[in-house]
Short mmCIF file of C-alpha atoms and ligand atoms in Angstrom, two decimals:
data_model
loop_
_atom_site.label_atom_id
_atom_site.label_comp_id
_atom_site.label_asym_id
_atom_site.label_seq_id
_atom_site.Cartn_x
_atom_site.Cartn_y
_atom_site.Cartn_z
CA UNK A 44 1.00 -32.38 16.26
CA UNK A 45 -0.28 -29.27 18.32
CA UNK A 46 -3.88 -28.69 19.12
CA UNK A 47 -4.40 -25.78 16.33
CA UNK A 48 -2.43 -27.42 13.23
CA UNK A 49 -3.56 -28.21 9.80
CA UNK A 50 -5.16 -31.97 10.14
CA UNK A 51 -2.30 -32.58 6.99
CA UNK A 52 -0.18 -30.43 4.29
CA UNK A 53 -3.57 -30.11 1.89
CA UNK A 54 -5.53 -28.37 4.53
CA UNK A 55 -1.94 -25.93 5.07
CA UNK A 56 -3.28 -23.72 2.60
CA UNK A 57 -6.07 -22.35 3.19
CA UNK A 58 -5.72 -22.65 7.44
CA UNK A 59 -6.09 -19.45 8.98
CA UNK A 60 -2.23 -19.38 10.81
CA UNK A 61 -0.45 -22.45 9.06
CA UNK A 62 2.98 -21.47 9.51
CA UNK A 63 4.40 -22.27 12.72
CA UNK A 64 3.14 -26.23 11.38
CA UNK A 65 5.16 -25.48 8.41
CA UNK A 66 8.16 -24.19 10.38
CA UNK A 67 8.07 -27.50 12.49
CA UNK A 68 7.83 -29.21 9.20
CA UNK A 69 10.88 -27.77 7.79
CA UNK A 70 12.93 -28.73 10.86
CA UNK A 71 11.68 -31.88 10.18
CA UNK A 72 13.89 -34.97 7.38
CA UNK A 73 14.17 -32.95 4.08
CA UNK A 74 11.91 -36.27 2.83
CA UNK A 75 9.05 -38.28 4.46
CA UNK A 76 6.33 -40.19 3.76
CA UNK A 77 3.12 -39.25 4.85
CA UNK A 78 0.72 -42.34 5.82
CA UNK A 79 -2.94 -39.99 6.14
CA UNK A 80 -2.15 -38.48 2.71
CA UNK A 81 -0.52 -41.58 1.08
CA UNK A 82 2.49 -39.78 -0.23
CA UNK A 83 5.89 -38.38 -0.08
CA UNK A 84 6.44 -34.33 1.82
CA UNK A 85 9.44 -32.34 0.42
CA UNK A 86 10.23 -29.60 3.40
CA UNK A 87 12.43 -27.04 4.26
CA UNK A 88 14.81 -25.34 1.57
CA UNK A 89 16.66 -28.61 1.35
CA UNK A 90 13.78 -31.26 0.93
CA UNK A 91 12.12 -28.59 -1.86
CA UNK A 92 15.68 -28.14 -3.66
CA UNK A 93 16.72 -31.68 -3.68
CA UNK A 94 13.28 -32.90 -5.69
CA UNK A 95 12.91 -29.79 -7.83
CA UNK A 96 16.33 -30.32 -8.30
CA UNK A 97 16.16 -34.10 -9.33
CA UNK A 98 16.06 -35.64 -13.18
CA UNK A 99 13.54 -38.07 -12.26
CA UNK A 100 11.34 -36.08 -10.28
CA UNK A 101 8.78 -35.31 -13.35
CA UNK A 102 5.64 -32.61 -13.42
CA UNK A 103 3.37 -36.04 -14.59
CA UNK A 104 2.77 -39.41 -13.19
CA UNK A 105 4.52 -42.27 -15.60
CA UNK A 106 2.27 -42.36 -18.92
CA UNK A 107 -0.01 -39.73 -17.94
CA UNK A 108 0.39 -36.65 -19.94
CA UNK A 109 -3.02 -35.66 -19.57
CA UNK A 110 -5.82 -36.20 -17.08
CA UNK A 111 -8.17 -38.30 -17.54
CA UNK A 112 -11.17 -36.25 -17.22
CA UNK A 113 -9.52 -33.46 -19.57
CA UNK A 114 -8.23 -36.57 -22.14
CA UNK A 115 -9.92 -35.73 -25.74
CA UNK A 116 -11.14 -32.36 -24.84
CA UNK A 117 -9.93 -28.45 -25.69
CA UNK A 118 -8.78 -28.38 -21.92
CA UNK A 119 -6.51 -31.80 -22.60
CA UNK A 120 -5.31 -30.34 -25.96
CA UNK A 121 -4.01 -27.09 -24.12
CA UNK A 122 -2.70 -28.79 -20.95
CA UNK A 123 -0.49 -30.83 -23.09
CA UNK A 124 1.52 -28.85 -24.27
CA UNK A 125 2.31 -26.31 -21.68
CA UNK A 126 5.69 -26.13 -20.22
CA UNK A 127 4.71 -26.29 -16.74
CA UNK A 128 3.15 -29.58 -17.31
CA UNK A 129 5.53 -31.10 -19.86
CA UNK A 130 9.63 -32.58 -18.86
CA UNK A 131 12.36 -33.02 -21.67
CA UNK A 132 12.51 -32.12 -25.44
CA UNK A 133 8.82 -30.91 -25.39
CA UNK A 134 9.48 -28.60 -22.93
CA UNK A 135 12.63 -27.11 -23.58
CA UNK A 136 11.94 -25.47 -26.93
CA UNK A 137 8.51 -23.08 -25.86
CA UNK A 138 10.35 -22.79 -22.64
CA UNK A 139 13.25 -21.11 -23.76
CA UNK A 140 11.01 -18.78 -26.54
CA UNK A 141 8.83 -17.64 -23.02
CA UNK A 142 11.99 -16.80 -21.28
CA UNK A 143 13.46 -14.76 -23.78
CA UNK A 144 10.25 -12.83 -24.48
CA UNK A 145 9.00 -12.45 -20.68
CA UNK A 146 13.19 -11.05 -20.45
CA UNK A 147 12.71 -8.51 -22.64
CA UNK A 148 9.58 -6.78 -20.68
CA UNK A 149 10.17 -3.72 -19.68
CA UNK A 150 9.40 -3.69 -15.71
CA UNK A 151 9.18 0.18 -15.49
CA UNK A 152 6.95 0.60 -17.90
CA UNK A 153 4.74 -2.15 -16.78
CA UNK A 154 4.89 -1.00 -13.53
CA UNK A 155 3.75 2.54 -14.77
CA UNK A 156 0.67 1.06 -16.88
CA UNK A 157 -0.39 -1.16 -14.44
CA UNK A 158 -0.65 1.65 -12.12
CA UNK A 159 -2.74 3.45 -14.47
CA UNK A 160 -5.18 0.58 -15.21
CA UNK A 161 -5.34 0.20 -11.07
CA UNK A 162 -5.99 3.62 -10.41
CA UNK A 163 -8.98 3.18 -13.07
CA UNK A 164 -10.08 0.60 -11.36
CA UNK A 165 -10.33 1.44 -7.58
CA UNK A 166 -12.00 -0.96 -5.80
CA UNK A 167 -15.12 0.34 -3.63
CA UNK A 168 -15.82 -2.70 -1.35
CA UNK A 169 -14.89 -6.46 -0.53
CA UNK A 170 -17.04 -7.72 -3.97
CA UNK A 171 -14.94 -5.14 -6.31
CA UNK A 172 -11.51 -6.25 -4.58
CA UNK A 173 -11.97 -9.83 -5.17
CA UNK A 174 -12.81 -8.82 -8.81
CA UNK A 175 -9.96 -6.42 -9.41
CA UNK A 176 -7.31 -8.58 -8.05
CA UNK A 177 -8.39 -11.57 -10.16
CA UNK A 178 -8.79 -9.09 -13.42
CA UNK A 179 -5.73 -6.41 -13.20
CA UNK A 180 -2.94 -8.69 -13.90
CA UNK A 181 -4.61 -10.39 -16.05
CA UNK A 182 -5.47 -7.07 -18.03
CA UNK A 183 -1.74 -6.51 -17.95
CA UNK A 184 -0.27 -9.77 -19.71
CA UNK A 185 -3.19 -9.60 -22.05
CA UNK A 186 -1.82 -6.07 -22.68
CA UNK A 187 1.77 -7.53 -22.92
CA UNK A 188 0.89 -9.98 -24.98
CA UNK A 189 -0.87 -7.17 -27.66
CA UNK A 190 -4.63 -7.55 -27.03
CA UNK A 191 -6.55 -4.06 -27.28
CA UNK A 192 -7.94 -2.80 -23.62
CA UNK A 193 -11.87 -3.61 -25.20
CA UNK A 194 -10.50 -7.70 -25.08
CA UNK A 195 -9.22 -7.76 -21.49
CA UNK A 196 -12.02 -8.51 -19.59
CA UNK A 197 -13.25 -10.90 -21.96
CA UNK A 198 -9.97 -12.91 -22.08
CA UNK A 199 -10.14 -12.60 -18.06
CA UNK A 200 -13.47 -14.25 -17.98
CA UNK A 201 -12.26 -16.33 -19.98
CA UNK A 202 -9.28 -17.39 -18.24
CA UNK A 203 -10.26 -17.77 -14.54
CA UNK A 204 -13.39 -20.63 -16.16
CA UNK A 205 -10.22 -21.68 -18.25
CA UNK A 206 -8.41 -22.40 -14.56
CA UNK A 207 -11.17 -24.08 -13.26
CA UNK A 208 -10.19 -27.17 -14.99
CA UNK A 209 -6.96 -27.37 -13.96
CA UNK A 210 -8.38 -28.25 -10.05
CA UNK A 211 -9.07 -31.28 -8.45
CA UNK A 212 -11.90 -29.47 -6.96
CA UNK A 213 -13.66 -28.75 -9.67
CA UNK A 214 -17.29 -29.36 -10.47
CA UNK A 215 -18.80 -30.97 -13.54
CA UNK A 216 -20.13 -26.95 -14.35
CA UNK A 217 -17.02 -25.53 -14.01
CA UNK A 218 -15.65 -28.61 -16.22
CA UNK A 219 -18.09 -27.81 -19.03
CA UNK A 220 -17.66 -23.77 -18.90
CA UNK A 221 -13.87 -24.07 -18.98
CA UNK A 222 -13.76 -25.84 -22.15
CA UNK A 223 -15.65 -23.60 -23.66
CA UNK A 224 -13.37 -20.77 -22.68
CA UNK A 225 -10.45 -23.45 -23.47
CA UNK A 226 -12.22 -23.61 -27.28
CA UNK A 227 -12.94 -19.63 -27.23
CA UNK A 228 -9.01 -18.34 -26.19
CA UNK A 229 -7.59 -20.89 -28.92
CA UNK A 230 -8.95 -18.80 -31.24
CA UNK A 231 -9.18 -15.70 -29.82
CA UNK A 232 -5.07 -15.58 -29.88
CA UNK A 233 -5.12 -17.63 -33.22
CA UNK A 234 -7.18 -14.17 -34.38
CA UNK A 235 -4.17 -12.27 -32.76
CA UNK A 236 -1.62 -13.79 -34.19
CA UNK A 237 -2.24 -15.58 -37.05
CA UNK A 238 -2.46 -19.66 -38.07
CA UNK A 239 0.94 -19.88 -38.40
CA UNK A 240 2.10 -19.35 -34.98
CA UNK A 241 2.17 -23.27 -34.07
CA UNK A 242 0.05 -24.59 -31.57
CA UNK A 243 2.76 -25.20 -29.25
CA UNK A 244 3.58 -21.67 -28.30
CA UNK A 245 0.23 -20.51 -29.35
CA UNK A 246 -0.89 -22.64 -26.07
CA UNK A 247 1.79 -21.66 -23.84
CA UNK A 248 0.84 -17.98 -24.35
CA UNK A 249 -2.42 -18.98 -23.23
CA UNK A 250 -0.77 -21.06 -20.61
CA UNK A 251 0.94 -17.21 -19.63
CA UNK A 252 -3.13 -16.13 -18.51
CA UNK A 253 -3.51 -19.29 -16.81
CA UNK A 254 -0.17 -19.67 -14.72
CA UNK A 255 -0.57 -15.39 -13.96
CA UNK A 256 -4.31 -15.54 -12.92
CA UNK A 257 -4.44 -17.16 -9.33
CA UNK A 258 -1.19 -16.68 -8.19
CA UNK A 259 -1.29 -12.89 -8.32
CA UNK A 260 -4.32 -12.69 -7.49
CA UNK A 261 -3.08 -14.56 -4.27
CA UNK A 262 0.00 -12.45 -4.24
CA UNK A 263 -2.39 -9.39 -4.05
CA UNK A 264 -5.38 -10.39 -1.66
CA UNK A 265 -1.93 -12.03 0.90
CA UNK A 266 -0.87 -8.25 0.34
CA UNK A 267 -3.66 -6.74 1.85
CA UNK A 268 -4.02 -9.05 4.21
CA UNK A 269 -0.01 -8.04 5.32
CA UNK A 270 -1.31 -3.83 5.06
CA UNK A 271 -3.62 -4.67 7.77
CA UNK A 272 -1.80 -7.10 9.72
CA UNK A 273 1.84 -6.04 9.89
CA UNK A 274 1.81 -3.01 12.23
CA UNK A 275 3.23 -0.08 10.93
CA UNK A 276 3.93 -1.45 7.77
CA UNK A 277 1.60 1.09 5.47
CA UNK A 278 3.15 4.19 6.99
CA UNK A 279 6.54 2.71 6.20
CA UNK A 280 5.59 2.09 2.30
CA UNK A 281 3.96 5.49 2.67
CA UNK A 282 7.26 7.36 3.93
CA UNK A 283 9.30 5.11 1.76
CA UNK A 284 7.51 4.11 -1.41
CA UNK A 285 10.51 2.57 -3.00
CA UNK A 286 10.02 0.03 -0.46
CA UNK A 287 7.16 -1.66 -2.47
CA UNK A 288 9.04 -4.03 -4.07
CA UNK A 289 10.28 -5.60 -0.97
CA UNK A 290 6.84 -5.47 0.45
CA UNK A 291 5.76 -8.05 -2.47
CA UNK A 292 8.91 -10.56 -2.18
CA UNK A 293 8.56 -10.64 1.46
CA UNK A 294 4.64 -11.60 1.38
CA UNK A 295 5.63 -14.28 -1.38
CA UNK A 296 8.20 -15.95 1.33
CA UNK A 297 5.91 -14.93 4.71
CA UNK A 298 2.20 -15.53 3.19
CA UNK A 299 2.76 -16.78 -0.01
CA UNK A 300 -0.25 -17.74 -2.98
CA UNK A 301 1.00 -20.68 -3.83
CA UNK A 302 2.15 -23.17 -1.33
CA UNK A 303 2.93 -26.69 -3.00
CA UNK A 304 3.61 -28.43 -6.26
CA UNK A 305 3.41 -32.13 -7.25
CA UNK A 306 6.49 -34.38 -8.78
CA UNK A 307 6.09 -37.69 -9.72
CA UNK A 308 9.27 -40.87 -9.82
CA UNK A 309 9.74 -41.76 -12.70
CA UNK A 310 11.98 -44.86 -11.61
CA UNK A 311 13.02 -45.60 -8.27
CA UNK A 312 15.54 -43.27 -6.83
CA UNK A 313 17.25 -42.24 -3.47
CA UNK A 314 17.09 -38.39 -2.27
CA UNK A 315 17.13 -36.58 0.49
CA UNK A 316 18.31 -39.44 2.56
CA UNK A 317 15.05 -41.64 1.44
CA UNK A 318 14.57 -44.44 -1.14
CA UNK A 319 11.51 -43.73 -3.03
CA UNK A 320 10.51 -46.40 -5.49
CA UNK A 321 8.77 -45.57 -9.03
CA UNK A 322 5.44 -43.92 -9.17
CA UNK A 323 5.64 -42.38 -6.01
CA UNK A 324 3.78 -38.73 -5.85
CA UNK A 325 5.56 -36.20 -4.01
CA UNK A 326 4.00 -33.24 -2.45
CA UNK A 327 6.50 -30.32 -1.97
CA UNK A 328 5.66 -27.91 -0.06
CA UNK A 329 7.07 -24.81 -1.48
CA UNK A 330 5.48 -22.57 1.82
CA UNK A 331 7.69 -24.95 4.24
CA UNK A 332 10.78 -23.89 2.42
CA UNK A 333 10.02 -19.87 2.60
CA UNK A 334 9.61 -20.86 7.15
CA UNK A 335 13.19 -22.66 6.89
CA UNK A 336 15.05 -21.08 9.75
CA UNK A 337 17.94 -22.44 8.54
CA UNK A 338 17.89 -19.81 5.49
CA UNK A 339 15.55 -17.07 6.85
CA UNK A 340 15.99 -15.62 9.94
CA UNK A 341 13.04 -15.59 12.34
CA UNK A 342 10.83 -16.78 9.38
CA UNK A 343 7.58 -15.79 11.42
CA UNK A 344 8.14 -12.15 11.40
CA UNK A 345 7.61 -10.15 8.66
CA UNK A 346 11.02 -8.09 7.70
CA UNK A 347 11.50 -5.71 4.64
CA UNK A 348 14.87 -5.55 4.39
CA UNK A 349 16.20 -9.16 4.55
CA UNK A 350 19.14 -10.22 3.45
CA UNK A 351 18.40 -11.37 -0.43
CA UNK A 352 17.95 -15.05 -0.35
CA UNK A 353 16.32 -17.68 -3.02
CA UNK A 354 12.38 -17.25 -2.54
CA UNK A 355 11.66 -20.57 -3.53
CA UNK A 356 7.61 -19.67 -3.75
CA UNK A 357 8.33 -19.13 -7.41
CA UNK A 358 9.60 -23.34 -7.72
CA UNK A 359 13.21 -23.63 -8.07
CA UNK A 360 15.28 -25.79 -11.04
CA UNK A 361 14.29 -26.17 -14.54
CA UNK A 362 10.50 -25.26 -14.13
CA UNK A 363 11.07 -22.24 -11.80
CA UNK A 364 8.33 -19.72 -12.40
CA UNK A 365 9.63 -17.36 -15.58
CA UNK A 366 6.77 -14.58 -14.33
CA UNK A 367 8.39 -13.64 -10.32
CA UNK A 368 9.20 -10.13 -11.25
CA UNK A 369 6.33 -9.45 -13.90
CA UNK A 370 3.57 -10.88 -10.77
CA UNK A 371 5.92 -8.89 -7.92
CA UNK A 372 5.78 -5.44 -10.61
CA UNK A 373 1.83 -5.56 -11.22
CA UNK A 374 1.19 -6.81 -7.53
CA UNK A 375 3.09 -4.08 -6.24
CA UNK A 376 1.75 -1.17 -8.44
CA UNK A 377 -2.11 -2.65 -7.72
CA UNK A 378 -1.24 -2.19 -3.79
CA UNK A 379 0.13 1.19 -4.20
CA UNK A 380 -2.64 2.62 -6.80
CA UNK A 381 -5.48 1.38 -3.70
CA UNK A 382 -3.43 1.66 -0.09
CA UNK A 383 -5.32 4.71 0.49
CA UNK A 384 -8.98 3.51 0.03
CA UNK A 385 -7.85 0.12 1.55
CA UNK A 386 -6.93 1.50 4.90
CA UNK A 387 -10.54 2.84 5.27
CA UNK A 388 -12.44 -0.46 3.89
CA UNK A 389 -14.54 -2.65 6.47
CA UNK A 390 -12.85 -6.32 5.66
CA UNK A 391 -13.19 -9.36 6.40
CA UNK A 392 -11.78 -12.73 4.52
CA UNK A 393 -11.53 -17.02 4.06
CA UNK A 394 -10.00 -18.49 2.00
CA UNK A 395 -10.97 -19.87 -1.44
CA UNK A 396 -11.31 -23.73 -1.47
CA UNK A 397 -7.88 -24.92 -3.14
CA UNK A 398 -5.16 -27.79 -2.86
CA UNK A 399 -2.66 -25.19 -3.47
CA UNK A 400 -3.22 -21.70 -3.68
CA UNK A 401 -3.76 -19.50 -0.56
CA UNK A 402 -6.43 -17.00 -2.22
CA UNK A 403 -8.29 -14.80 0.98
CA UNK A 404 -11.70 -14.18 -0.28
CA UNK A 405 -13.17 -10.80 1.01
CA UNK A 406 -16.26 -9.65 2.41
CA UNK A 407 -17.99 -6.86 4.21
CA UNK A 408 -16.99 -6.83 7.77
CA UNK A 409 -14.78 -5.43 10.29
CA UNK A 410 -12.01 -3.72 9.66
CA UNK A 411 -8.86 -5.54 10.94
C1 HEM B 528 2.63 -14.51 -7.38
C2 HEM B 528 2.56 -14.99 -8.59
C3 HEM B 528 3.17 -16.27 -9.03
C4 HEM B 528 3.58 -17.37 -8.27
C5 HEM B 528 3.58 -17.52 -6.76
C6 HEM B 528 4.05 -18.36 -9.21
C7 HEM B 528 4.57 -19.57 -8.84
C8 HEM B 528 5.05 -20.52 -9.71
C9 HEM B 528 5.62 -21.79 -9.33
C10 HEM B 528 5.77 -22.29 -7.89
C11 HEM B 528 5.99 -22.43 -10.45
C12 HEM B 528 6.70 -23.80 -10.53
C13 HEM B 528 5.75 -24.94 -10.50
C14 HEM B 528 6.47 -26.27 -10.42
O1 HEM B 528 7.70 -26.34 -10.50
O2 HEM B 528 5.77 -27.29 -10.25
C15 HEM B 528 5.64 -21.59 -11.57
C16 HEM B 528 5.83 -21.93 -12.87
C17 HEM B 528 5.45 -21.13 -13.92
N1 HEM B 528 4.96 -19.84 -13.85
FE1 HEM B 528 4.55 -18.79 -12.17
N2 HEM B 528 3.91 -17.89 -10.48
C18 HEM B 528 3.38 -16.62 -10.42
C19 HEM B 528 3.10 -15.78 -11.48
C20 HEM B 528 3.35 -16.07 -12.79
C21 HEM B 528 3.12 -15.16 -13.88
C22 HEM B 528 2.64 -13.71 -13.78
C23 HEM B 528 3.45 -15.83 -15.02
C24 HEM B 528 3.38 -15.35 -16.45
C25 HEM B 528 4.12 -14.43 -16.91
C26 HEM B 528 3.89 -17.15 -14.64
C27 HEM B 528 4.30 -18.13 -15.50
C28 HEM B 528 4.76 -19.38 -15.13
C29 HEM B 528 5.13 -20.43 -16.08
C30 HEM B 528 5.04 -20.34 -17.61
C31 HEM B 528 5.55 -21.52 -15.33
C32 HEM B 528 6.05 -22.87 -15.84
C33 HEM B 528 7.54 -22.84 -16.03
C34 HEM B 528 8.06 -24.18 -16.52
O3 HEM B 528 7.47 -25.22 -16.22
O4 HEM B 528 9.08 -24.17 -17.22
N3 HEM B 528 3.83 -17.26 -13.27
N4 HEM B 528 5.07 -20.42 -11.09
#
């Protein structure tokens, strides 16, 4: 352990320069167990593959579909039946109607609106960027999904007390107010759509807010942060605008928003070169795998043209993110509708407190 490293994996994500601990990390066995955190670390490409990979590697401990603190409540009733939290026959069904309808988005377009909602919402200091980069992807889903432009920043209020629930680090406030907003987008998209949509999907296009909401708002605030930090990097977007896109994937390997996920034995098993027995909770650590020399070269410098590899920030296997290129599209047109009144904006950033998403949180200061 060096002098400046995270004291463990959890505190990774929301250190100030965590990746040259993650790089050693991925060097490391694909599979270890960690005594201080009293569990299992997937890291490196291989370690991250191998359990995202594996059959019995499920999203929830044995016999717990639910938390117990969410168990009974509007928050439970949503959380169980969304995809991302669900393995097997429950989860193959809504998956496969998300995939097919999140395939058939057209990127241009939504690259072209989004621009248009960013541009009408320019943000004029540190409090209005932490707002817009929550808000505009969230206005665009809610716009995919068919809500009117009056409903978005309802459903976005909404949906980030919605979130709130879903973190260990939530307070008994935050509990209360998101199941409220749990009880208020039920019916809100039961207004949209109709009672006959069943609940299943109905949730999981509530679960669409949710997963979007702070992941690209990550994605977006680890973008600015890359503007400011990479040298030469705006001028290059500015001479080269078609570069954007790249600019997005390579901030969702280099800085990415979110940085692990959670899998669960379900029965004892061997992987990796380690035999785990039942129950065990393994932490992956999706941010290891995007600082694997072994599949990116030099992983600590930030490239835009890099060889097109797996960016396996987005998960990997049968619960791999369905939204990459709909968070990379909006992320991307948000940067380029503000780069100009960025460059000129006095910043300076922490992090949000989180187990798992790197989310800078901006205030008045100097410019970097
Ligand atoms: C930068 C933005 C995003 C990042 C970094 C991200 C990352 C991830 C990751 C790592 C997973 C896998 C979790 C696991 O296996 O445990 C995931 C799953 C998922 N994401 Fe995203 N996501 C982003 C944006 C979005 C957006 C915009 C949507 C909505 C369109 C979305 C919808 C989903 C869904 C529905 C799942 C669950 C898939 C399943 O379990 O079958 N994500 N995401």
């Amino acid at each position: 352990m060096f002098a400046n490293d995270p004291a463990h994996p959890l505190a990774a994500v929301t250190h100030a320069a965590p990746y040259a601990y993650y790089r050693r990390l991925a060097e490391g066995p694909p599979l270890h167990f960690d005594a201080q955190l009293d569990c299992w670390l997937a890291t490196g490409a291989a370690g991250v593959q191998a359990v995202l990979e594996h059959v019995d590697c499920r999203v929830r401990p044995p016999g717990m579909a639910v938390p117990e603190n969410l168990a009974g409540t509007s928050c439970g009733a949503i959380f169980a039946e969304l995809v991302r939290m669900n393995d097997g026959a429950r989860h193959a069904v809504p998956k496969q109607v998300l995939a097919s309808m999140l395939g058939q988005v057209d990127l241009a377009r939504l690259r072209h609106s989004t621009l248009q909602i960013a541009r009408d919402h320019l943000p004029t200091g540190a409090a209005s960027l932490n707002q817009a980069m929550f808000e505009l992807p969230l206005f665009g889903m809610a716009g995919l999904l068919g809500f009117a432009p009056a409903q978005w920043p309802q459903l976005a209020s909404w949906t980030r007390d919605f979130v709130a629930c879903l973190s260990p680090l939530s307070n008994s406030d935050q509990l209360a107010g998101a199941q409220v907003a749990a009880a208020s987008l039920l019916q809100r998209f039961k207004l949209l759509l109709g009672e006959s949509v069943p609940d299943s999907l109905l949730v999981n296009l509530i679960g669409l807010l949710s997963q979007t909401c702070e992941a690209t708002a990550g994605l977006i605030g680890n973008a600015v942060l890359a503007l400011r930090l990479q040298t030469g990097l705006q001028a290059q977007l500015q001479a080269d605008p078609s570069l954007w896109p790249a600019m997005l994937r390579e901030v969702s390997r280099h800085d990415p928003s979110i940085h692990n996920t959670r899998r669960h034995t379900a029965c004892a098993l061997e992987i990796g070169g380690a035999a785990l027995p039942q129950g065990q909770m393994i932490l992956v650590l999706l941010a290891s795998a995007g600082h694997d020399a072994s599949v990116h070269a030099e992983p600590g410098h930030f490239m835009l043209q890099r060889p097109v590899s797996p960016i396996l920030a987005y998960g990997h296997g049968r619960h791999a993110c369905p939204g990459q290129q709909l968070a990379q599209t909006m992320a991307a047109a948000c940067l380029q509708a503000w780069a100009d009144v960025l460059a000129g904006m006095p910043l300076a950033w922490r992090y949000q407190p989180s187990l798992n998403a790197r989310i800078p949180v901006f205030m008045e200061g100097a410019a970097a």
